[in-house]
Amino acid sequence: MSDLVDRLVQGLPEDAVVVDPDVTAAYARDMAGFCAAGAPAVLVFPRDVEQVRHVLRTATALRVPVVPQGARTGLSGGANAVDGCIVLSLVKMDQILEIDPVDRLAVVEPGVVNAVLSRAAGEYGLAYPPDPSSWESCTIGGNIATGAGGLCCVKYGVTGEYVLGLDVVLADGRLLRTGRRTAKGVAGYDLTRLLVGSEGTLGVVVQATLALRPEPAPPLVLAAEFAGTDAACAAVCEVMARGFTPSLMELMDATTVRAVNEMAAMGLPASTQALLLVAFDGPAQEAELAAVAEICRTAGATEVVPAEDRAESDLLLQARRLALPALDRLGTTMIDDVAVPRSRLAQMLRGVAEIAERGGLTIGVVSHAGDGNTHPVVVFDATDPQETARAEQSFEEIMALGLELGGTVTGEHGIGLLKRDWLARELGPVGLAVQRQIKSVFDPLGIMNPGKTL
Amino acid sequence: MSDLVDRLVQGLPEDAVVVDPDVTAAYARDMAGFCAAGAPAVLVFPRDVEQVRHVLRTATALRVPVVPQGARTGLSGGANAVDGCIVLSLVKMDQILEIDPVDRLAVVEPGVVNAVLSRAAGEYGLAYPPDPSSWESCTIGGNIATGAGGLCCVKYGVTGEYVLGLDVVLADGRLLRTGRRTAKGVAGYDLTRLLVGSEGTLGVVVQATLALRPEPAPPLVLAAEFAGTDAACAAVCEVMARGFTPSLMELMDATTVRAVNEMAAMGLPASTQALLLVAFDGPAQEAELAAVAEICRTAGATEVVPAEDRAESDLLLQARRLALPALDRLGTTMIDDVAVPRSRLAQMLRGVAEIAERGGLTIGVVSHAGDGNTHPVVVFDATDPQETARAEQSFEEIMALGLELGGTVTGEHGIGLLKRDWLARELGPVGLAVQRQIKSVFDPLGIMNPGKTL
């Protein structure tokens, strides 16, 4: 241990190496529940690429595991420490190195906070679309590690679609440059996309070249109430089948709407069984919203309320952003992240309701409905071991249901520790074997974030 | 050799195994110039996944190289035979298995022709955007192998962005399923994107799940003439910097415009030095076109002609689609495919003009200007060895220039045989080493399309 620290300080500023167990313990985990975390040996805060290379070379020399971390807002335990590891926090590498409005790209260090980049891009009339709920605190490096999504994905896609190139320090300290600065490029195997979503198991992202888009118009939002999730999902399917591309299409179930109302008087309709929010941000947004209003009525909406103006639109979006904090107030929560083909969304929601009933638990469901990406939030009393066991059981049943419906066990949160067994089920034996061999190419000693993903 | 054929016919219909050297020789190469091609031992036309698995198992058992092929419209020699290989043509696996308008996806076999899929999707009001010049004959499998682009990429991106999941037969005959049917999904390493653009060196795509988009409005096109490429490129940069997203932004130089005029009386302005075509296909297309017209005038356009109607727009696009055939009439041609950051496009075009002058050659340049993706077409007399050598030299100089300007040696055509040495230069030693190790994971015996890409 002291050999480890001695070596680390040879290539890092003294204040960048922390061994105080009270401090290191505070960096032992991300925001996932149900996940174990070990005790780090040391916590390091490198400030440049060479320092990261030094950390990785040291780790390789001493065969010490390395757990890279951003803001630890992850929801799968992907940033949780393992015993005796180096926790490698990238939060001090937080510079935006370049924003180019002609090439429409940004070059950033991994510790840049998502919202900071979004605002900086906004000064050029540009946007960085991926907008996870934690966008005010999560880092770009963490977004890349998990392949993070958000509310915008139905139109704009997830993080991977915005990563043009990466600088990555490999386990042995070599610096790998992938991708490009050009709009197009297909030279060689796409290592950039291989690294996005790899959760720190293949290397450490130390710089990213990101595609930006023109900033869209502020969204106009419509709220539609339904007597049940089936009718709401029918509206979702009809909107997509009719060729609309909303910039947001979110569905909250009755449990979630009630929780939001209890937390803040946002004016959500208290009696609704399913509340669908649909937004458009293109030049035809008013006509599109009117057409979607009609589709919702035909699908059986009991009430359709297009926002009168930007302020009302903002209020509706704010209500949606409160969904998870509001559910958190009901007890200990465990958020799931199962995506199914959107044509199966109604079945998925029905199935989750049955699982909740069977387990005698509250499960509120917030869905990125346009993507078929559901976030069932299992609420339980963590002081009650039996209820906790039932919650874990329900969580597993939700993933099994997702796979059964042709879905994936993670739409945007990643695998981490939480869903490792489920990833194996989703990939099947051939996929798992190939993925493990790829891991070995990058990390032959198995020191990069061990135990995560695979 | 006869052992090979004996084994192949045990798992393939008799008429699916061809040994006639006149026939096999006809399948020895794609459309790339400057590339060697060997003599195949046998040509096979499997009709289903099991037959492909049989071919690969046989190849592994006998250590015979396998060269997968689509329609052989590739431009990098990626489908060229090597001596004694099995040419594995996928053209008979040409079924569209499913189109789902709610989930907005298609499931297809690899031999489906791009235009056939596009038209089938059109019947549902959907589009499959990637549109390489060869779209009437090239196959989806070939598009996936090369990561093909087209005219639409400035707005819609290349093939990779539309591939949700793949079924791939590995060298040893195992079937690997990657990806998903859901709009979102980040479970495990992104093997789907790793396989897109891998040019048959990692496995054989036998089924693809593709994302579709709502069919856009027919494009409205504007033509702007400039006194030189610098001014035209300034207009391109300004259009992008001002936040417009055209559905097409193509630049033809004087050589190309003259060639098109000589081939067909399409009414292109004969005296122009640089002709920019810009199209929009969204709901605000008329206003956007008017704004771009103004930008072009400010940038120094000598003439700006917005198409009056769809018919005129179609004619302009047709003229653009004639650019390559028109240049082909001037002599033997060698088409390059270098993408640079769009802010560097003017420098690239100036450099190519200098290379043409230095080599005493005609080089017409067609550019997907919005992407910074140039296609310099080197015209030469193939019966003149000295001129051929100068053409090869110019071709190399163009790639060197592209890399110098921060670009990539292939925007959309792939590496194949043609650019193998250049890929190594672009990747650098660490990137090349990692890519080679990944190749070994998939193909430890080195039988999958050997000599291509890496």
GROMACS .gro file of N, CA and C in nm, chain A residues 101-104 146-147 150 153 158 170 174-176 181-191 193-194 198 201-202 214 237 239-241 243-245 283-284 339-343 368 371 373 406-408 410-415 423 426-427 430-431 433-435 437-439 441-442 454, chain B residues 101-104 146-147 150 153 158 170 174-176 181-191 193-194 198 201-202 214 237 239-241 243-245 283-284 339-343 368 371 373 406-408 410-415 423 426-427 430-431 433-435 437-439 441-442 454:
model
  420
  101PRO      N    1  -1.784   2.658  -3.397
  101PRO     CA    2  -1.919   2.664  -3.453
  101PRO      C    3  -1.928   2.623  -3.600
  102VAL      N    4  -1.817   2.631  -3.675
  102VAL     CA    5  -1.822   2.589  -3.815
  102VAL      C    6  -1.818   2.436  -3.824
  103ASP      N    7  -1.725   2.376  -3.753
  103ASP     CA    8  -1.718   2.229  -3.753
  103ASP      C    9  -1.819   2.169  -3.656
  104ARG      N   10  -1.887   2.256  -3.583
  104ARG     CA   11  -1.991   2.214  -3.488
  104ARG      C   12  -1.942   2.104  -3.395
  146THR      N   13  -2.110   0.563  -1.941
  146THR     CA   14  -2.235   0.489  -1.928
  146THR      C   15  -2.318   0.490  -2.055
  147GLY      N   16  -2.284   0.576  -2.151
  147GLY     CA   17  -2.369   0.591  -2.269
  147GLY      C   18  -2.500   0.660  -2.234
  150GLY      N   19  -3.135   1.058  -2.171
  150GLY     CA   20  -3.207   1.172  -2.114
  150GLY      C   21  -3.343   1.185  -2.178
  153CYS      N   22  -3.387   1.201  -2.609
  153CYS     CA   23  -3.337   1.095  -2.698
  153CYS      C   24  -3.432   1.056  -2.809
  158VAL      N   25  -2.876   0.915  -2.793
  158VAL     CA   26  -2.798   0.910  -2.669
  158VAL      C   27  -2.656   0.961  -2.690
  170LEU      N   28  -0.487   0.368  -2.178
  170LEU     CA   29  -0.510   0.226  -2.160
  170LEU      C   30  -0.450   0.179  -2.027
  174ARG      N   31  -0.049   0.340  -2.218
  174ARG     CA   32  -0.044   0.390  -2.356
  174ARG      C   33  -0.162   0.483  -2.381
  175LEU      N   34  -0.139   0.579  -2.470
  175LEU     CA   35  -0.246   0.673  -2.506
  175LEU      C   36  -0.303   0.631  -2.641
  176LEU      N   37  -0.431   0.599  -2.643
  176LEU     CA   38  -0.501   0.559  -2.766
  176LEU      C   39  -0.586   0.675  -2.813
  181ARG      N   40  -1.212   1.441  -3.615
  181ARG     CA   41  -1.275   1.573  -3.600
  181ARG      C   42  -1.367   1.602  -3.717
  182THR      N   43  -1.379   1.509  -3.809
  182THR     CA   44  -1.458   1.534  -3.929
  182THR      C   45  -1.602   1.487  -3.907
  183ALA      N   46  -1.692   1.543  -3.990
  183ALA     CA   47  -1.832   1.504  -3.978
  183ALA      C   48  -1.849   1.356  -4.012
  184LYS      N   49  -1.775   1.311  -4.111
  184LYS     CA   50  -1.782   1.172  -4.155
  184LYS      C   51  -1.646   1.107  -4.141
  185GLY      N   52  -1.645   0.975  -4.133
  185GLY     CA   53  -1.518   0.903  -4.128
  185GLY      C   54  -1.543   0.758  -4.095
  186VAL      N   55  -1.486   0.667  -4.174
  186VAL     CA   56  -1.509   0.524  -4.151
  186VAL      C   57  -1.378   0.446  -4.159
  187ALA      N   58  -1.270   0.508  -4.112
  187ALA     CA   59  -1.139   0.446  -4.124
  187ALA      C   60  -1.114   0.347  -4.011
  188GLY      N   61  -1.114   0.219  -4.043
  188GLY     CA   62  -1.083   0.117  -3.943
  188GLY      C   63  -1.202   0.086  -3.854
  189TYR      N   64  -1.179  -0.004  -3.760
  189TYR     CA   65  -1.287  -0.042  -3.668
  189TYR      C   66  -1.324   0.076  -3.578
  190ASP      N   67  -1.451   0.084  -3.547
  190ASP     CA   68  -1.502   0.199  -3.471
  190ASP      C   69  -1.475   0.181  -3.322
  191LEU      N   70  -1.354   0.215  -3.282
  191LEU     CA   71  -1.317   0.200  -3.141
  191LEU      C   72  -1.384   0.307  -3.055
  193ARG      N   73  -1.695   0.412  -3.064
  193ARG     CA   74  -1.822   0.360  -3.015
  193ARG      C   75  -1.804   0.240  -2.924
  194LEU      N   76  -1.696   0.165  -2.945
  194LEU     CA   77  -1.670   0.053  -2.856
  194LEU      C   78  -1.643   0.103  -2.714
  198SER      N   79  -1.850   0.172  -2.214
  198SER     CA   80  -1.768   0.062  -2.162
  198SER      C   81  -1.737   0.079  -2.012
  201THR      N   82  -1.410   0.005  -1.810
  201THR     CA   83  -1.351  -0.129  -1.806
  201THR      C   84  -1.246  -0.150  -1.915
  202LEU      N   85  -1.238  -0.056  -2.010
  202LEU     CA   86  -1.141  -0.072  -2.120
  202LEU      C   87  -1.030   0.033  -2.116
  214PRO      N   88  -2.723   2.258  -3.396
  214PRO     CA   89  -2.784   2.390  -3.378
  214PRO      C   90  -2.886   2.384  -3.265
  237CYS      N   91  -4.782   0.514  -2.987
  237CYS     CA   92  -4.756   0.436  -3.109
  237CYS      C   93  -4.812   0.508  -3.231
  239VAL      N   94  -4.864   0.830  -3.273
  239VAL     CA   95  -4.782   0.948  -3.305
  239VAL      C   96  -4.659   0.907  -3.386
  240MET      N   97  -4.593   0.799  -3.344
  240MET     CA   98  -4.472   0.755  -3.415
  240MET      C   99  -4.508   0.696  -3.551
  241ALA      N  100  -4.615   0.615  -3.556
  241ALA     CA  101  -4.653   0.554  -3.684
  241ALA      C  102  -4.693   0.659  -3.786
  243GLY      N  103  -4.548   0.935  -3.829
  243GLY     CA  104  -4.430   1.002  -3.882
  243GLY      C  105  -4.389   1.128  -3.808
  244PHE      N  106  -4.443   1.149  -3.689
  244PHE     CA  107  -4.399   1.265  -3.611
  244PHE      C  108  -4.271   1.231  -3.536
  245THR      N  109  -4.190   1.331  -3.514
  245THR     CA  110  -4.070   1.313  -3.432
  245THR      C  111  -4.068   1.419  -3.323
  283PRO      N  112  -3.963   2.401  -3.654
  283PRO     CA  113  -4.037   2.518  -3.707
  283PRO      C  114  -4.187   2.497  -3.722
  284ALA      N  115  -4.230   2.369  -3.730
  284ALA     CA  116  -4.374   2.344  -3.744
  284ALA      C  117  -4.437   2.301  -3.612
  339ALA      N  118  -3.554  -0.090  -2.156
  339ALA     CA  119  -3.611  -0.039  -2.280
  339ALA      C  120  -3.670  -0.154  -2.360
  340VAL      N  121  -3.790  -0.133  -2.410
  340VAL     CA  122  -3.854  -0.233  -2.497
  340VAL      C  123  -3.890  -0.165  -2.629
  341PRO      N  124  -3.913  -0.243  -2.734
  341PRO     CA  125  -3.964  -0.180  -2.856
  341PRO      C  126  -4.088  -0.099  -2.821
  342ARG      N  127  -4.102   0.020  -2.877
  342ARG     CA  128  -4.212   0.105  -2.829
  342ARG      C  129  -4.348   0.041  -2.853
  343SER      N  130  -4.356  -0.050  -2.949
  343SER     CA  131  -4.483  -0.120  -2.972
  343SER      C  132  -4.518  -0.212  -2.855
  368HIS      N  133  -3.952   0.727  -2.086
  368HIS     CA  134  -3.925   0.798  -2.210
  368HIS      C  135  -4.005   0.721  -2.316
  371ASP      N  136  -3.917   0.634  -2.679
  371ASP     CA  137  -3.809   0.537  -2.697
  371ASP      C  138  -3.844   0.399  -2.643
  373ASN      N  139  -3.841   0.341  -2.339
  373ASN     CA  140  -3.746   0.328  -2.227
  373ASN      C  141  -3.818   0.359  -2.096
  406GLY      N  142  -3.853  -0.854  -2.580
  406GLY     CA  143  -3.760  -0.815  -2.686
  406GLY      C  144  -3.682  -0.690  -2.654
  407GLY      N  145  -3.671  -0.659  -2.525
  407GLY     CA  146  -3.604  -0.535  -2.485
  407GLY      C  147  -3.462  -0.558  -2.436
  408THR      N  148  -3.410  -0.453  -2.376
  408THR     CA  149  -3.274  -0.458  -2.322
  408THR      C  150  -3.278  -0.418  -2.175
  410THR      N  151  -3.079  -0.237  -2.015
  410THR     CA  152  -3.045  -0.097  -1.988
  410THR      C  153  -3.058  -0.010  -2.112
  411GLY      N  154  -3.146   0.088  -2.103
  411GLY     CA  155  -3.163   0.181  -2.213
  411GLY      C  156  -3.061   0.292  -2.211
  412GLU      N  157  -3.018   0.332  -2.087
  412GLU     CA  158  -2.930   0.448  -2.078
  412GLU      C  159  -2.850   0.457  -1.949
  413HIS      N  160  -2.869   0.367  -1.856
  413HIS     CA  161  -2.797   0.379  -1.728
  413HIS      C  162  -2.671   0.294  -1.722
  414GLY      N  163  -2.660   0.196  -1.808
  414GLY     CA  164  -2.543   0.108  -1.805
  414GLY      C  165  -2.563  -0.013  -1.716
  415ILE      N  166  -2.464  -0.100  -1.716
  415ILE     CA  167  -2.472  -0.230  -1.649
  415ILE      C  168  -2.412  -0.223  -1.509
  423LEU      N  169  -2.682  -0.880  -1.800
  423LEU     CA  170  -2.613  -0.857  -1.927
  423LEU      C  171  -2.577  -0.992  -1.989
  426GLU      N  172  -2.871  -1.128  -2.151
  426GLU     CA  173  -2.909  -1.056  -2.273
  426GLU      C  174  -2.815  -1.089  -2.388
  427LEU      N  175  -2.685  -1.099  -2.359
  427LEU     CA  176  -2.588  -1.121  -2.466
  427LEU      C  177  -2.589  -1.264  -2.518
  430VAL      N  178  -2.234  -1.662  -2.689
  430VAL     CA  179  -2.137  -1.618  -2.791
  430VAL      C  180  -2.103  -1.470  -2.769
  431GLY      N  181  -2.206  -1.388  -2.751
  431GLY     CA  182  -2.182  -1.245  -2.729
  431GLY      C  183  -2.097  -1.221  -2.606
  433ALA      N  184  -1.883  -1.425  -2.465
  433ALA     CA  185  -1.746  -1.472  -2.487
  433ALA      C  186  -1.667  -1.368  -2.569
  434VAL      N  187  -1.728  -1.315  -2.674
  434VAL     CA  188  -1.659  -1.216  -2.757
  434VAL      C  189  -1.631  -1.090  -2.676
  435GLN      N  190  -1.729  -1.046  -2.598
  435GLN     CA  191  -1.709  -0.924  -2.519
  435GLN      C  192  -1.595  -0.944  -2.417
  437GLN      N  193  -1.339  -1.138  -2.452
  437GLN     CA  194  -1.210  -1.137  -2.523
  437GLN      C  195  -1.169  -0.994  -2.558
  438ILE      N  196  -1.267  -0.911  -2.591
  438ILE     CA  197  -1.234  -0.771  -2.621
  438ILE      C  198  -1.183  -0.701  -2.495
  439LYS      N  199  -1.247  -0.730  -2.384
  439LYS     CA  200  -1.198  -0.676  -2.257
  439LYS      C  201  -1.050  -0.715  -2.237
  441VAL      N  202  -0.823  -0.773  -2.457
  441VAL     CA  203  -0.734  -0.699  -2.546
  441VAL      C  204  -0.691  -0.568  -2.480
  442PHE      N  205  -0.786  -0.500  -2.418
  442PHE     CA  206  -0.757  -0.370  -2.358
  442PHE      C  207  -0.695  -0.382  -2.220
  454LEU      N  208  -1.894  -0.696  -1.725
  454LEU     CA  209  -1.882  -0.836  -1.770
  454LEU      C  210  -1.848  -0.928  -1.651
  555PRO      N  211  -4.368   0.004  -3.881
  555PRO     CA  212  -4.379   0.150  -3.878
  555PRO      C  213  -4.390   0.209  -3.738
  556VAL      N  214  -4.432   0.131  -3.640
  556VAL     CA  215  -4.439   0.184  -3.503
  556VAL      C  216  -4.299   0.187  -3.441
  557ASP      N  217  -4.229   0.076  -3.451
  557ASP     CA  218  -4.092   0.072  -3.399
  557ASP      C  219  -3.994   0.136  -3.497
  558ARG      N  220  -4.043   0.171  -3.614
  558ARG     CA  221  -3.962   0.238  -3.717
  558ARG      C  222  -3.834   0.163  -3.745
  600THR      N  223  -1.891  -0.142  -4.552
  600THR     CA  224  -1.805  -0.027  -4.580
  600THR      C  225  -1.839   0.094  -4.496
  601GLY      N  226  -1.954   0.094  -4.429
  601GLY     CA  227  -1.999   0.214  -4.359
  601GLY      C  228  -2.039   0.322  -4.457
  604GLY      N  229  -2.332   0.890  -4.857
  604GLY     CA  230  -2.413   0.934  -4.970
  604GLY      C  231  -2.434   1.083  -4.965
  607CYS      N  232  -2.585   1.271  -4.605
  607CYS     CA  233  -2.521   1.256  -4.474
  607CYS      C  234  -2.512   1.384  -4.394
  612VAL      N  235  -2.427   0.862  -4.176
  612VAL     CA  236  -2.390   0.746  -4.258
  612VAL      C  237  -2.459   0.619  -4.209
  624LEU      N  238  -1.944  -1.582  -3.739
  624LEU     CA  239  -1.801  -1.564  -3.714
  624LEU      C  240  -1.719  -1.665  -3.795
  628ARG      N  241  -1.969  -1.977  -3.552
  628ARG     CA  242  -2.062  -1.937  -3.446
  628ARG      C  243  -2.147  -1.819  -3.492
  629LEU      N  244  -2.270  -1.813  -3.440
  629LEU     CA  245  -2.359  -1.703  -3.475
  629LEU      C  246  -2.359  -1.602  -3.361
  630LEU      N  247  -2.318  -1.480  -3.393
  630LEU     CA  248  -2.314  -1.372  -3.293
  630LEU      C  249  -2.431  -1.277  -3.319
  635ARG      N  250  -3.354  -0.432  -3.081
  635ARG     CA  251  -3.468  -0.383  -3.161
  635ARG      C  252  -3.524  -0.257  -3.097
  636THR      N  253  -3.466  -0.211  -2.991
  636THR     CA  254  -3.522  -0.097  -2.920
  636THR      C  255  -3.456   0.033  -2.970
  637ALA      N  256  -3.527   0.143  -2.949
  637ALA     CA  257  -3.472   0.272  -2.992
  637ALA      C  258  -3.343   0.303  -2.916
  638LYS      N  259  -3.340   0.268  -2.789
  638LYS     CA  260  -3.224   0.293  -2.705
  638LYS      C  261  -3.171   0.162  -2.649
  639GLY      N  262  -3.044   0.160  -2.614
  639GLY     CA  263  -2.989   0.042  -2.549
  639GLY      C  264  -2.839   0.057  -2.537
  640VAL      N  265  -2.784   0.034  -2.418
  640VAL     CA  266  -2.640   0.050  -2.395
  640VAL      C  267  -2.583  -0.068  -2.318
  641ALA      N  268  -2.637  -0.188  -2.346
  641ALA     CA  269  -2.595  -0.305  -2.270
  641ALA      C  270  -2.467  -0.364  -2.327
  642GLY      N  271  -2.357  -0.349  -2.257
  642GLY     CA  272  -2.231  -0.410  -2.300
  642GLY      C  273  -2.161  -0.328  -2.406
  643TYR      N  274  -2.047  -0.380  -2.452
  643TYR     CA  275  -1.969  -0.310  -2.554
  643TYR      C  276  -2.048  -0.308  -2.685
  644ASP      N  277  -2.035  -0.199  -2.759
  644ASP     CA  278  -2.112  -0.180  -2.881
  644ASP      C  279  -2.049  -0.256  -2.998
  645LEU      N  280  -2.079  -0.386  -3.004
  645LEU     CA  281  -2.022  -0.469  -3.111
  645LEU      C  282  -2.088  -0.437  -3.245
  647ARG      N  283  -2.159  -0.143  -3.374
  647ARG     CA  284  -2.082  -0.040  -3.442
  647ARG      C  285  -1.941  -0.085  -3.476
  648LEU      N  286  -1.888  -0.177  -3.396
  648LEU     CA  287  -1.755  -0.230  -3.428
  648LEU      C  288  -1.760  -0.305  -3.560
  652SER      N  289  -1.638  -0.285  -4.093
  652SER     CA  290  -1.525  -0.378  -4.074
  652SER      C  291  -1.496  -0.458  -4.200
  655THR      N  292  -1.392  -0.832  -4.244
  655THR     CA  293  -1.271  -0.886  -4.182
  655THR      C  294  -1.298  -0.947  -4.044
  656LEU      N  295  -1.417  -0.924  -3.990
  656LEU     CA  296  -1.448  -0.975  -3.855
  656LEU      C  297  -1.555  -1.084  -3.859
  668PRO      N  298  -3.902   0.894  -4.054
  668PRO     CA  299  -4.014   0.943  -4.135
  668PRO      C  300  -3.960   1.000  -4.266
  691CYS      N  301  -1.929   2.728  -4.496
  691CYS     CA  302  -1.899   2.748  -4.354
  691CYS      C  303  -2.000   2.841  -4.288
  693VAL      N  304  -2.313   2.895  -4.378
  693VAL     CA  305  -2.442   2.826  -4.365
  693VAL      C  306  -2.441   2.740  -4.238
  694MET      N  307  -2.331   2.667  -4.217
  694MET     CA  308  -2.326   2.578  -4.101
  694MET      C  309  -2.312   2.660  -3.971
  695ALA      N  310  -2.229   2.764  -3.975
  695ALA     CA  311  -2.208   2.845  -3.855
  695ALA      C  312  -2.336   2.916  -3.814
  697GLY      N  313  -2.622   2.787  -3.822
  697GLY     CA  314  -2.715   2.693  -3.759
  697GLY      C  315  -2.813   2.626  -3.854
  698PHE      N  316  -2.789   2.636  -3.984
  698PHE     CA  317  -2.877   2.565  -4.077
  698PHE      C  318  -2.833   2.419  -4.089
  699THR      N  319  -2.928   2.332  -4.116
  699THR     CA  320  -2.896   2.193  -4.144
  699THR      C  321  -2.960   2.153  -4.276
  737PRO      N  322  -4.002   2.144  -4.285
  737PRO     CA  323  -4.121   2.228  -4.303
  737PRO      C  324  -4.091   2.375  -4.333
  738ALA      N  325  -3.971   2.422  -4.297
  738ALA     CA  326  -3.938   2.563  -4.323
  738ALA      C  327  -3.848   2.578  -4.445
  793ALA      N  328  -1.208   1.302  -4.617
  793ALA     CA  329  -1.293   1.397  -4.542
  793ALA      C  330  -1.205   1.483  -4.453
  794VAL      N  331  -1.229   1.613  -4.454
  794VAL     CA  332  -1.158   1.705  -4.366
  794VAL      C  333  -1.262   1.782  -4.285
  795PRO      N  334  -1.220   1.842  -4.173
  795PRO     CA  335  -1.314   1.930  -4.104
  795PRO      C  336  -1.366   2.033  -4.204
  796ARG      N  337  -1.496   2.063  -4.198
  796ARG     CA  338  -1.549   2.148  -4.307
  796ARG      C  339  -1.483   2.286  -4.308
  797SER      N  340  -1.430   2.328  -4.195
  797SER     CA  341  -1.359   2.456  -4.192
  797SER      C  342  -1.230   2.451  -4.276
  822HIS      N  343  -1.913   1.634  -5.090
  822HIS     CA  344  -2.024   1.649  -4.996
  822HIS      C  345  -1.979   1.761  -4.902
  825ASP      N  346  -2.026   1.807  -4.523
  825ASP     CA  347  -1.950   1.713  -4.439
  825ASP      C  348  -1.800   1.732  -4.451
  827ASN      N  349  -1.644   1.625  -4.696
  827ASN     CA  350  -1.604   1.497  -4.759
  827ASN      C  351  -1.584   1.520  -4.909
  860GLY      N  352  -0.602   1.748  -4.081
  860GLY     CA  353  -0.682   1.696  -3.970
  860GLY      C  354  -0.796   1.608  -4.016
  861GLY      N  355  -0.783   1.553  -4.135
  861GLY     CA  356  -0.892   1.473  -4.190
  861GLY      C  357  -0.870   1.324  -4.177
  862THR      N  358  -0.953   1.250  -4.249
  862THR     CA  359  -0.945   1.104  -4.251
  862THR      C  360  -0.934   1.057  -4.396
  864THR      N  361  -1.072   0.812  -4.532
  864THR     CA  362  -1.197   0.768  -4.594
  864THR      C  363  -1.318   0.821  -4.518
  865GLY      N  364  -1.398   0.896  -4.590
  865GLY     CA  365  -1.521   0.948  -4.531
  865GLY      C  366  -1.634   0.849  -4.537
  866GLU      N  367  -1.635   0.765  -4.643
  866GLU     CA  368  -1.750   0.676  -4.662
  866GLU      C  369  -1.724   0.556  -4.753
  867HIS      N  370  -1.606   0.543  -4.811
  867HIS     CA  371  -1.581   0.432  -4.904
  867HIS      C  372  -1.512   0.313  -4.838
  868GLY      N  373  -1.450   0.334  -4.726
  868GLY     CA  374  -1.378   0.226  -4.661
  868GLY      C  375  -1.232   0.218  -4.703
  869ILE      N  376  -1.161   0.127  -4.640
  869ILE     CA  377  -1.016   0.113  -4.657
  869ILE      C  378  -0.981   0.009  -4.763
  877LEU      N  379  -0.433   0.379  -4.372
  877LEU     CA  380  -0.503   0.357  -4.245
  877LEU      C  381  -0.401   0.349  -4.131
  880GLU      N  382  -0.298   0.685  -4.041
  880GLU     CA  383  -0.403   0.759  -3.970
  880GLU      C  384  -0.419   0.711  -3.826
  881LEU      N  385  -0.413   0.580  -3.805
  881LEU     CA  386  -0.437   0.526  -3.671
  881LEU      C  387  -0.320   0.550  -3.576
  884VAL      N  388  -0.036   0.283  -3.172
  884VAL     CA  389  -0.121   0.226  -3.065
  884VAL      C  390  -0.255   0.183  -3.124
  885GLY      N  391  -0.315   0.271  -3.202
  885GLY     CA  392  -0.444   0.240  -3.263
  885GLY      C  393  -0.436   0.117  -3.351
  887ALA      N  394  -0.219  -0.128  -3.334
  887ALA     CA  395  -0.196  -0.249  -3.253
  887ALA      C  396  -0.327  -0.297  -3.192
  888VAL      N  397  -0.406  -0.205  -3.138
  888VAL     CA  398  -0.533  -0.244  -3.075
  888VAL      C  399  -0.628  -0.301  -3.181
  889GLN      N  400  -0.634  -0.237  -3.297
  889GLN     CA  401  -0.725  -0.286  -3.402
  889GLN      C  402  -0.684  -0.427  -3.446
  891GLN      N  403  -0.536  -0.651  -3.265
  891GLN     CA  404  -0.573  -0.747  -3.160
  891GLN      C  405  -0.722  -0.778  -3.165
  892ILE      N  406  -0.802  -0.676  -3.197
  892ILE     CA  407  -0.946  -0.700  -3.209
  892ILE      C  408  -0.975  -0.793  -3.326
  893LYS      N  409  -0.907  -0.770  -3.434
  893LYS     CA  410  -0.920  -0.862  -3.549
  893LYS      C  411  -0.891  -1.006  -3.504
  895VAL      N  412  -0.930  -1.143  -3.215
  895VAL     CA  413  -1.038  -1.197  -3.132
  895VAL      C  414  -1.142  -1.264  -3.221
  896PHE      N  415  -1.178  -1.196  -3.330
  896PHE     CA  416  -1.283  -1.246  -3.417
  896PHE      C  417  -1.232  -1.353  -3.514
  908LEU      N  418  -0.661  -0.393  -4.238
  908LEU     CA  419  -0.545  -0.386  -4.147
  908LEU      C  420  -0.424  -0.456  -4.208
   0.00000   0.00000   0.00000
